[in-house]
Tab-separated table of C-alpha atoms in Angstrom:
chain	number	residue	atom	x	y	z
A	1	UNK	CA	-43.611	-20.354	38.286
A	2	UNK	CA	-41.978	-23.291	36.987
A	3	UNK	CA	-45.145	-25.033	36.712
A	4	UNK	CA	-46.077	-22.523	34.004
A	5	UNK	CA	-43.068	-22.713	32.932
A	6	UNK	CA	-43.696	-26.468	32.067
A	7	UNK	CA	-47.182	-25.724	30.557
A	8	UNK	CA	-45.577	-23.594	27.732
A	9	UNK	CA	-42.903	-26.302	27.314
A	10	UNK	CA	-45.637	-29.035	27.243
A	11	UNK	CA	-47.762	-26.528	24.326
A	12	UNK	CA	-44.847	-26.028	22.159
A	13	UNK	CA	-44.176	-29.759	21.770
A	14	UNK	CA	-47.493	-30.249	20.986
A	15	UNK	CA	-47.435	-27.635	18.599
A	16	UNK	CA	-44.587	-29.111	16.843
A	17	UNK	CA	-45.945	-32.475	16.590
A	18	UNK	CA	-49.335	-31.623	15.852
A	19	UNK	CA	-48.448	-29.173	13.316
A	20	UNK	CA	-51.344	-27.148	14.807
A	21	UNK	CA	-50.990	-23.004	15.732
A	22	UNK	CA	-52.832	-23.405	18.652
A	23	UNK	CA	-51.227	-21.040	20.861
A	24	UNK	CA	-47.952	-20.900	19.361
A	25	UNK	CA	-47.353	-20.464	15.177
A	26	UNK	CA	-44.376	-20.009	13.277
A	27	UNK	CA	-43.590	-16.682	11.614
A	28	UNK	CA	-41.245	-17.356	9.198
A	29	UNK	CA	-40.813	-20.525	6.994
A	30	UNK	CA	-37.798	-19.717	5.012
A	31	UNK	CA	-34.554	-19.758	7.121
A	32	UNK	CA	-33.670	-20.734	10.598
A	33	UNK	CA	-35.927	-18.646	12.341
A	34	UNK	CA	-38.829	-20.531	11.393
A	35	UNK	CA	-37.976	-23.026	14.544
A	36	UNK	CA	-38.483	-20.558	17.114
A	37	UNK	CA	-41.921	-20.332	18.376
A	38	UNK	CA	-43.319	-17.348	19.016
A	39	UNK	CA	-45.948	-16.416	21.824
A	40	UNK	CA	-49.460	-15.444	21.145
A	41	UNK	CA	-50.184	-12.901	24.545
A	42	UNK	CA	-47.401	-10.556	25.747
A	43	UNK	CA	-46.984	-11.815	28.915
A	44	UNK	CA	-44.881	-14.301	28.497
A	45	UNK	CA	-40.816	-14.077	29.070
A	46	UNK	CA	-39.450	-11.572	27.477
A	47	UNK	CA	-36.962	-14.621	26.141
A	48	UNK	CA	-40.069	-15.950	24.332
A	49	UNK	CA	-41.691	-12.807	22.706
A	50	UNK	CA	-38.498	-11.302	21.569
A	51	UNK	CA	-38.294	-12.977	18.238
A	52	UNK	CA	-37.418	-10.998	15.148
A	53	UNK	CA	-39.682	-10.270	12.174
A	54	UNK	CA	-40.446	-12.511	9.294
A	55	UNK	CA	-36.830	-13.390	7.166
A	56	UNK	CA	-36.473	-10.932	4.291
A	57	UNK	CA	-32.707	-11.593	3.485
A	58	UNK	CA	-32.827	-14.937	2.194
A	59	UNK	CA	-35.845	-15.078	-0.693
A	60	UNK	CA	-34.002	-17.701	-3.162
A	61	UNK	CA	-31.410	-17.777	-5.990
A	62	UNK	CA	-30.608	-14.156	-6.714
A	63	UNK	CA	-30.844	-14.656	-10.392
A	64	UNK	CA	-34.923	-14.468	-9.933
A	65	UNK	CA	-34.827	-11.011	-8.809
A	66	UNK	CA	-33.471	-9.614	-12.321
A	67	UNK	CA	-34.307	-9.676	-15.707
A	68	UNK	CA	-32.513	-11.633	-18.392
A	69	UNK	CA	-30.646	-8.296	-19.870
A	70	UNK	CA	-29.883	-7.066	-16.246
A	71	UNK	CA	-28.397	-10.298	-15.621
A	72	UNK	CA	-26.414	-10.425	-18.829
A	73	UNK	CA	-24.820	-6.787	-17.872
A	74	UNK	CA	-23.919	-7.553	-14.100
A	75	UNK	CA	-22.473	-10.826	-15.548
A	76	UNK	CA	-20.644	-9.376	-18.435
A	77	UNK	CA	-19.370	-6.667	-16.269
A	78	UNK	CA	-18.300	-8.802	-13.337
A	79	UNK	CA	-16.771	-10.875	-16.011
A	80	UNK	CA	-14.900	-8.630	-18.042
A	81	UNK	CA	-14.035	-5.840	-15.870
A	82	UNK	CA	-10.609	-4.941	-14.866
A	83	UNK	CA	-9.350	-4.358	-11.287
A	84	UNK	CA	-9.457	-0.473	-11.714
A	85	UNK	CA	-13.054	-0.758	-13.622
A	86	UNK	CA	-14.270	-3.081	-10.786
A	87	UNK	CA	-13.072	-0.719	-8.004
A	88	UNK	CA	-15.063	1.897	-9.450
A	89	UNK	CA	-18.498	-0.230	-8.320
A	90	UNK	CA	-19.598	0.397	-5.144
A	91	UNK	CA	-18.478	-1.670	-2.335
A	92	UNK	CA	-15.821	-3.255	-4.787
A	93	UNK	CA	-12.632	-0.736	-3.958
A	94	UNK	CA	-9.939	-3.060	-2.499
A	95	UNK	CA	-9.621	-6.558	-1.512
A	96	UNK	CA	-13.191	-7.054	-2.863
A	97	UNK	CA	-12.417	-6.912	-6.494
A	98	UNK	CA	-8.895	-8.590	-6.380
A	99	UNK	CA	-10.893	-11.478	-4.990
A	100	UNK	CA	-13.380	-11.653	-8.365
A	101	UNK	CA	-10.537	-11.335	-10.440
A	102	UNK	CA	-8.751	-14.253	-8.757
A	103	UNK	CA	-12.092	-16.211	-8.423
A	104	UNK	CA	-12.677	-16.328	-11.916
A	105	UNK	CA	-9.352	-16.650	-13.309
A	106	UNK	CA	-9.405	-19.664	-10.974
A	107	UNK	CA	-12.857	-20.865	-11.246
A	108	UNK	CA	-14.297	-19.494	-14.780
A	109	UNK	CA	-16.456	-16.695	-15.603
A	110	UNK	CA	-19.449	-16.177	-13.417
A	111	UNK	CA	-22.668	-18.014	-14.934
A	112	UNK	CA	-24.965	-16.909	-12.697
A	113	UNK	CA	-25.735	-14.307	-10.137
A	114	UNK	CA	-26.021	-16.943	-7.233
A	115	UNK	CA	-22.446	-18.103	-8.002
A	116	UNK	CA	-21.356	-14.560	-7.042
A	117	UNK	CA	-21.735	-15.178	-3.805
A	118	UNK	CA	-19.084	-17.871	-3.578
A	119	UNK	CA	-16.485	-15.098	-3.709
A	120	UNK	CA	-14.630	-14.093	-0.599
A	121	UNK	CA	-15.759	-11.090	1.365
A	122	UNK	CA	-19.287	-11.037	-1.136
A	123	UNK	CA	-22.407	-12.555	0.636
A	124	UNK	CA	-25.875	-12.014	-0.284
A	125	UNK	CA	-26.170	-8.139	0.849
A	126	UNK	CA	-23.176	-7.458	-0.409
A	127	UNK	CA	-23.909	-9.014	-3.671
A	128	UNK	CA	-27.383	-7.172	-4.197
A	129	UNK	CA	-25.364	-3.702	-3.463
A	130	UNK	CA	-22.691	-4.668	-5.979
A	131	UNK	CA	-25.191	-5.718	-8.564
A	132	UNK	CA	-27.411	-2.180	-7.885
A	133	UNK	CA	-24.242	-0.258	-8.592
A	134	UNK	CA	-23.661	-2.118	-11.758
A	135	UNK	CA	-26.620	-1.089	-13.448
A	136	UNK	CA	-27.377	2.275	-11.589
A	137	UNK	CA	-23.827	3.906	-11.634
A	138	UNK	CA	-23.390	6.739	-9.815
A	139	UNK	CA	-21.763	9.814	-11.539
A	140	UNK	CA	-20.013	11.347	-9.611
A	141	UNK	CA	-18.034	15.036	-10.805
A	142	UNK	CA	-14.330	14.115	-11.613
A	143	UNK	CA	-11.943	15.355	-8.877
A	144	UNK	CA	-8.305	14.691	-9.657
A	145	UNK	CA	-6.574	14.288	-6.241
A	146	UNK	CA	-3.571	12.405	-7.888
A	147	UNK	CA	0.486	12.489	-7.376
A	148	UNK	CA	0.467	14.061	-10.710
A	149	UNK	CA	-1.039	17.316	-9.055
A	150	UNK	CA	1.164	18.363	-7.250
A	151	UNK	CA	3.395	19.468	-10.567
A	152	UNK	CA	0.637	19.597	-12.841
A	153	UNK	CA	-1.549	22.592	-13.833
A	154	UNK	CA	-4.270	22.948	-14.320
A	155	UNK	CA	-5.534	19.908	-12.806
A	156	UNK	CA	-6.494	16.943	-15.016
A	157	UNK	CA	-7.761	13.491	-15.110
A	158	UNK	CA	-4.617	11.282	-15.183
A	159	UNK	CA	-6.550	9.292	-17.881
A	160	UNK	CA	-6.490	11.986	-20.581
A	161	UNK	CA	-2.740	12.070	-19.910
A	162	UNK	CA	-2.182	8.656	-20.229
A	163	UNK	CA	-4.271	8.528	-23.079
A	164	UNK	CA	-1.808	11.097	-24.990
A	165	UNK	CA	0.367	9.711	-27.899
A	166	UNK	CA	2.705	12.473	-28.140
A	167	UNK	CA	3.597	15.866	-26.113
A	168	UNK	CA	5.904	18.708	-27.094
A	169	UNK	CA	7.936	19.786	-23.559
A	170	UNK	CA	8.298	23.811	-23.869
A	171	UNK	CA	11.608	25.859	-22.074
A	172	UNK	CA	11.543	29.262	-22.489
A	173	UNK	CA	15.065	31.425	-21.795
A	174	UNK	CA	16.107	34.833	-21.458
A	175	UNK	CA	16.203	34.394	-25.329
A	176	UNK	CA	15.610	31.288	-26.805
A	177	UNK	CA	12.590	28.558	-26.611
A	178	UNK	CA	13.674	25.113	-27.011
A	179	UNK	CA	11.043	22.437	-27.412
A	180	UNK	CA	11.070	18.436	-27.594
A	181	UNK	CA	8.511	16.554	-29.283
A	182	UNK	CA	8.332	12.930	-27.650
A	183	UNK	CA	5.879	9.934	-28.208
A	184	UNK	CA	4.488	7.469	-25.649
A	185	UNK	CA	6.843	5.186	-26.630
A	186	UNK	CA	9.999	7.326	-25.090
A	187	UNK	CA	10.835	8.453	-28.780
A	188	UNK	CA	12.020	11.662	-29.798
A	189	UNK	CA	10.558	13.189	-32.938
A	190	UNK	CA	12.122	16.383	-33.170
A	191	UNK	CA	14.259	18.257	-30.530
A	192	UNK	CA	15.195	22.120	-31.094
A	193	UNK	CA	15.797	25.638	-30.060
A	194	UNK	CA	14.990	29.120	-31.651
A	195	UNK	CA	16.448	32.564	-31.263
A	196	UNK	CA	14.111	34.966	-30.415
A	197	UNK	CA	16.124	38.851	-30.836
A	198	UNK	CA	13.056	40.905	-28.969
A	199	UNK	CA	13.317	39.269	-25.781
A	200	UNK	CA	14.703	41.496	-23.230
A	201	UNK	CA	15.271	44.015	-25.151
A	202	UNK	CA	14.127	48.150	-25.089
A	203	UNK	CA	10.721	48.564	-24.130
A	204	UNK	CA	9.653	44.943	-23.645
A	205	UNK	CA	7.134	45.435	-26.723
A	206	UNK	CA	3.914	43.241	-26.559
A	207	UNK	CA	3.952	43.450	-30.425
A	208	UNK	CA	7.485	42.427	-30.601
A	209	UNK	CA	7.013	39.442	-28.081
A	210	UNK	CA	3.988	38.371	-29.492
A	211	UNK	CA	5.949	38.127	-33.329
A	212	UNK	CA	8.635	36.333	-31.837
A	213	UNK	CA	6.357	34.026	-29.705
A	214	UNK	CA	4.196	33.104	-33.090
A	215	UNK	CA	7.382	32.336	-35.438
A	216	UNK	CA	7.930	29.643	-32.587
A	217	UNK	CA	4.114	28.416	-32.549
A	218	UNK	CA	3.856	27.698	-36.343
A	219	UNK	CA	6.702	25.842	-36.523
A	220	UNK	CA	5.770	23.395	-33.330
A	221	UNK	CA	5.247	19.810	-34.590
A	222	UNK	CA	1.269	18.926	-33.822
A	223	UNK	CA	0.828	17.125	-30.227
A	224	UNK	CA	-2.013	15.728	-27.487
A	225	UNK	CA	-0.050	18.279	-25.056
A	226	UNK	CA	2.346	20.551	-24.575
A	227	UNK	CA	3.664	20.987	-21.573
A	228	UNK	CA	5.138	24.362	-20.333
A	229	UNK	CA	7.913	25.070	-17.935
A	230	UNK	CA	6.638	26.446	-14.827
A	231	UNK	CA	10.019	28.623	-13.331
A	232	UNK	CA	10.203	28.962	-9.916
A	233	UNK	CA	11.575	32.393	-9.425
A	234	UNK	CA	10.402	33.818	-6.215
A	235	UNK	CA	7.926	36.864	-6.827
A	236	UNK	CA	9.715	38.336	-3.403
A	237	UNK	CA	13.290	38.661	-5.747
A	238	UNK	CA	13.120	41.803	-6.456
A	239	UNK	CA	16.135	41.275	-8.262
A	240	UNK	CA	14.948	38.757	-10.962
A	241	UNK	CA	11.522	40.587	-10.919
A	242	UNK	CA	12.405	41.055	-14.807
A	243	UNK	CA	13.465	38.132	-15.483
A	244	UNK	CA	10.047	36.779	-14.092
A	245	UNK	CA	8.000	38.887	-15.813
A	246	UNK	CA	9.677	38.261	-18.539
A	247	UNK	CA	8.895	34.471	-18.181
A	248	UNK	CA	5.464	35.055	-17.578
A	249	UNK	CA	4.662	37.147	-20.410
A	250	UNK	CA	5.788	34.733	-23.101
A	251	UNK	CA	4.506	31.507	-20.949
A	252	UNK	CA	0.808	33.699	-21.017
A	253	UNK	CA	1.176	34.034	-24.867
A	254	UNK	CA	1.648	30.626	-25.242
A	255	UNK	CA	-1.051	29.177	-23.527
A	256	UNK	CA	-3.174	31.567	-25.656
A	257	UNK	CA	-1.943	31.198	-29.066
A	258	UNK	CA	-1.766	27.422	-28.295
A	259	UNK	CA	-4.590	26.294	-25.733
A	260	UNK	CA	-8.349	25.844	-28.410
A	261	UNK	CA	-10.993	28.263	-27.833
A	262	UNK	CA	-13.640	25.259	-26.964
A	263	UNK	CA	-11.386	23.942	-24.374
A	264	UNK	CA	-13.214	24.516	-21.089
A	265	UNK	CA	-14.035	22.437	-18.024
A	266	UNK	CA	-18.396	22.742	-18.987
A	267	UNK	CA	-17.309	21.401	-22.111
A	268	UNK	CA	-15.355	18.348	-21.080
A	269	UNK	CA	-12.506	18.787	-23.468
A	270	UNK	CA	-9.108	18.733	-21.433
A	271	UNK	CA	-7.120	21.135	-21.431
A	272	UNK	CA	-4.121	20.986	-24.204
A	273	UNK	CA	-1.998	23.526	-22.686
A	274	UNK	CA	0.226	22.653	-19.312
A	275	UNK	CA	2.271	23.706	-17.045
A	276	UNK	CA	5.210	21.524	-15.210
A	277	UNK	CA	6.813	22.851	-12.168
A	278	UNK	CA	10.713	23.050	-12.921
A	279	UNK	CA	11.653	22.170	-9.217
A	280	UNK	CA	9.547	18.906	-9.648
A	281	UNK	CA	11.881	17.825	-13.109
A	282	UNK	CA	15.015	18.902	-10.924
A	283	UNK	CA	13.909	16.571	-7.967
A	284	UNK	CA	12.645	13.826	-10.200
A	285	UNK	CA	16.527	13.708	-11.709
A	286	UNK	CA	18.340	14.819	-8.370
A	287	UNK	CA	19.207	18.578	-9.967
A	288	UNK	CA	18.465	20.003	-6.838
A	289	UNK	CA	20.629	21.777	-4.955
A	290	UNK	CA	18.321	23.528	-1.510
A	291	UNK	CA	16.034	25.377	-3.595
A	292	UNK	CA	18.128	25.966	-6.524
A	293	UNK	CA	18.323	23.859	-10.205
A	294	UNK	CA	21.832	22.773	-11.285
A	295	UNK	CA	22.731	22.226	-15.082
A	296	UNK	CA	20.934	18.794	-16.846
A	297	UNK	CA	23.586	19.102	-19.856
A	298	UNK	CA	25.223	15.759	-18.087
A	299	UNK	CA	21.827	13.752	-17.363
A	300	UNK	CA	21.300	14.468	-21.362
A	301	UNK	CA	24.739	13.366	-22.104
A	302	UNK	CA	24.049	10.597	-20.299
A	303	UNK	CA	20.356	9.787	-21.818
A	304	UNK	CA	22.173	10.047	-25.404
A	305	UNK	CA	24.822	7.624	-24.345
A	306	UNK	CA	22.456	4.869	-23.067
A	307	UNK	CA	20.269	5.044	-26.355
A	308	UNK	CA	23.142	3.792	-28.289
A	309	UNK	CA	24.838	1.642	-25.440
A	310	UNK	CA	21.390	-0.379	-24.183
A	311	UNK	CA	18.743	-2.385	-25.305
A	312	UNK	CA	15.956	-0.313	-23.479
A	313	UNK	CA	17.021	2.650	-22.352
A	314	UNK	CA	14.810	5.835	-20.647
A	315	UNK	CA	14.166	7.613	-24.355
A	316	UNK	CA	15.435	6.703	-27.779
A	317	UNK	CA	17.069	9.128	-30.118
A	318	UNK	CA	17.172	9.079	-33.587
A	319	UNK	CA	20.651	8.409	-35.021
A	320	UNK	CA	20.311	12.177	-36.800
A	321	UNK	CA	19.590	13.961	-33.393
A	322	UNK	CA	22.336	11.937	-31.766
A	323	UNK	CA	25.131	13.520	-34.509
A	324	UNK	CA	23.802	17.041	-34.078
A	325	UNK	CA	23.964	17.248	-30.563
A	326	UNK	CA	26.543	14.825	-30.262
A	327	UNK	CA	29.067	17.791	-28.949
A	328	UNK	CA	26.640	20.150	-27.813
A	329	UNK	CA	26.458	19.203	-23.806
A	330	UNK	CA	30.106	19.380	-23.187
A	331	UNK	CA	31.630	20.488	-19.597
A	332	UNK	CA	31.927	24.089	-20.428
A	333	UNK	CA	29.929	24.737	-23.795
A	334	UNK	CA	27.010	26.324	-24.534
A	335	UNK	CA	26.680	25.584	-27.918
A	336	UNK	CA	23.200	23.497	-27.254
A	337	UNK	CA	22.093	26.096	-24.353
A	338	UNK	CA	20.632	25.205	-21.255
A	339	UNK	CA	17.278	25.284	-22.850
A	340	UNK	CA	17.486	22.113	-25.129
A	341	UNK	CA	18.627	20.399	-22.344
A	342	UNK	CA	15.723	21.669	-19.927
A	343	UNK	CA	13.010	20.528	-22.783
A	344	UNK	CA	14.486	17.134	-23.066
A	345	UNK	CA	14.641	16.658	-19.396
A	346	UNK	CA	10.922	17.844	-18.585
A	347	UNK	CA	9.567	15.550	-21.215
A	348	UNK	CA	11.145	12.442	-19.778
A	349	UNK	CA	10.211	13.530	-16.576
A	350	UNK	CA	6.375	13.463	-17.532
A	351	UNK	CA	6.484	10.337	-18.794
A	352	UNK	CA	8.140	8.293	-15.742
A	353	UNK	CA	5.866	10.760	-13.285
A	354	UNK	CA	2.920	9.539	-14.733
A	355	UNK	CA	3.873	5.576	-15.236
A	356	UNK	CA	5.045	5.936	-11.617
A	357	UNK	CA	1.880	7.487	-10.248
A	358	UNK	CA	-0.097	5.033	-12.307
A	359	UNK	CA	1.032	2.063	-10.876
């Protein structure tokens, strides 16, 4: 044995000097592999015939495997993108695409497809997967699965909401709706209430709820969204059963006289009708009391007195909103009704929800 041990020794340095195949020949010339010498009968050691197949990883600069344009969009992509538009290319959620952002802040912009490779975590593989994605997205259906879900409905991309420049927040009481029209910039453009003398009363006429609901619709100021209170009266109270039905009839009428008849999910418009869960505002601004909402009139108080006492406070009011309701919220009063304060208090809400759940 080890004399034929020494015989294959002996051919393989000949082979390597002579540059001859003879018995042995190289299989691969383009990486490392290309020094091991590979036997030409199967009998030999299984530590000499158990050499991989020719290299097909390594084939030279990764720029010559694309076109001019499909370089130009994986470079002006890679270059341009931010952290959330990176994270949406495959392989590129996490670490990966902090680590091109950093790079070329650090370094420059990428100026070729080789140079890619340079960035931590993204070798060669990696790098041909990441530039596949770029020009062959995947589309994928949208599935919210956000925060914002839990007190949102329907269900929505966050992106449409963030997107909004204005809502109108919507309270509805035993006879009153209140609403508060508020920009993205934590303004309020109008803020009011309006009697509504059917509710409650006789026969609970459709007609007469229906007249009372669409005095309140034409005089709502024009919005991205408005956003409905959701109550959360138990449907097992039999007690408050009309109460509740009460709440539901006039919440149904607005969604219909409100929500546009194209709106639909085949048709990719989002919806402009909401709902907000009232427990979720009472959590959000420590209301809560077990499973019970306790009066906002001194949050609002509050939110009035810091838009006149700080530099940035939670929402601005104009100086004409902040005499007419200057003496509404008092400890005792219910000149400015629970309603107006509820409206207020859900629109803020939505706004910090959805900067909280978007950072």
């Amino acid at each position: 044995m080890w004399r034929f041990r020494r015989f294959v020794s002996a051919a393989v340095q000949r082979s390597q000097y002579a540059g001859q195949s003879g018995l042995f020949r190289r299989q691969c010339t383009c990486c490392w592999r290309s020094r091991v010498p590979m036997a030409g009968f199967e009998t030999l050691d299984s530590t000499l015939t158990s050499v991989s197949a020719p290299c097909k990883d390594d084939k030279g600069p990764l720029d010559a495997f694309y076109t001019s344009e499909q370089r130009d969009a994986i470079l002006h992509r890679l270059n341009t993108a931010t952290l959330a538009e990176l994270a949406v290319v495959k392989l590129l959620r996490g670490r990966k695409s902090v680590n091109i952002v950093e790079y070329r802040t650090k370094n420059g912009p990428f100026k070729t497809l080789e140079s890619v490779v340079n960035v931590p975590l993204l070798k060669h593989k990696s790098a041909v997967t990441v530039f596949n994605s770029i020009l062959n997205p995947v589309k994928k259906e949208r599935k919210v699965r956000i925060q914002l879900a839990k007190f949102i409905r329907p269900e929505i991309d966050r992106s449409w909401l963030e997107d909004a420049s204005s809502i109108v927040s919507l309270v509805c009481g035993t006879n009153k709706i209140a609403w508060t029209h508020v920009d993205r910039g934590m303004t309020v453009l109008d803020w009011q209430q309006m009697e509504c003398p059917n509710f409650l009363r006789g026969t609970y006429m459709a007609s007469a709820y229906l007249n009372d609901v669409s005095v309140v619709v034409e005089l709502l100021p024009s919005a991205d969204f408005y956003i409905i209170e959701k109550s959360s009266i138990s449907v097992q109270n039999t007690a408050l059963f009309p109460v509740m039905a009460h709440m539901r009839t006039v919440e149904a009428m607005l969604f219909a006289l409100l929500e546009p008849r194209n709106s639909s999910p085949e048709s990719n418009i989002p919806p402009r009708v909401l709902n907000m869960m009232r427990a979720a505002v009472g959590r959000h601004f420590g209301l809560m009391v077990g499973e019970s909402r306790t009066s906002g009139a001194q949050t609002v108080r509050q939110l009035m007195t810091e838009s006149v006492t700080q530099k940035l406070p939670r929402i601005n009011f104009p100086p004409e909103l902040l005499v007419k309701y200057r003496n509404s919220f008092q400890l005792g009063s219910r000149q400015g009704g629970e309603e107006l304060c509820d409206a207020l208090l859900q629109a803020v809400a939505f706004y910090e929800l959805l900067s909280e759940t978007s950072s």
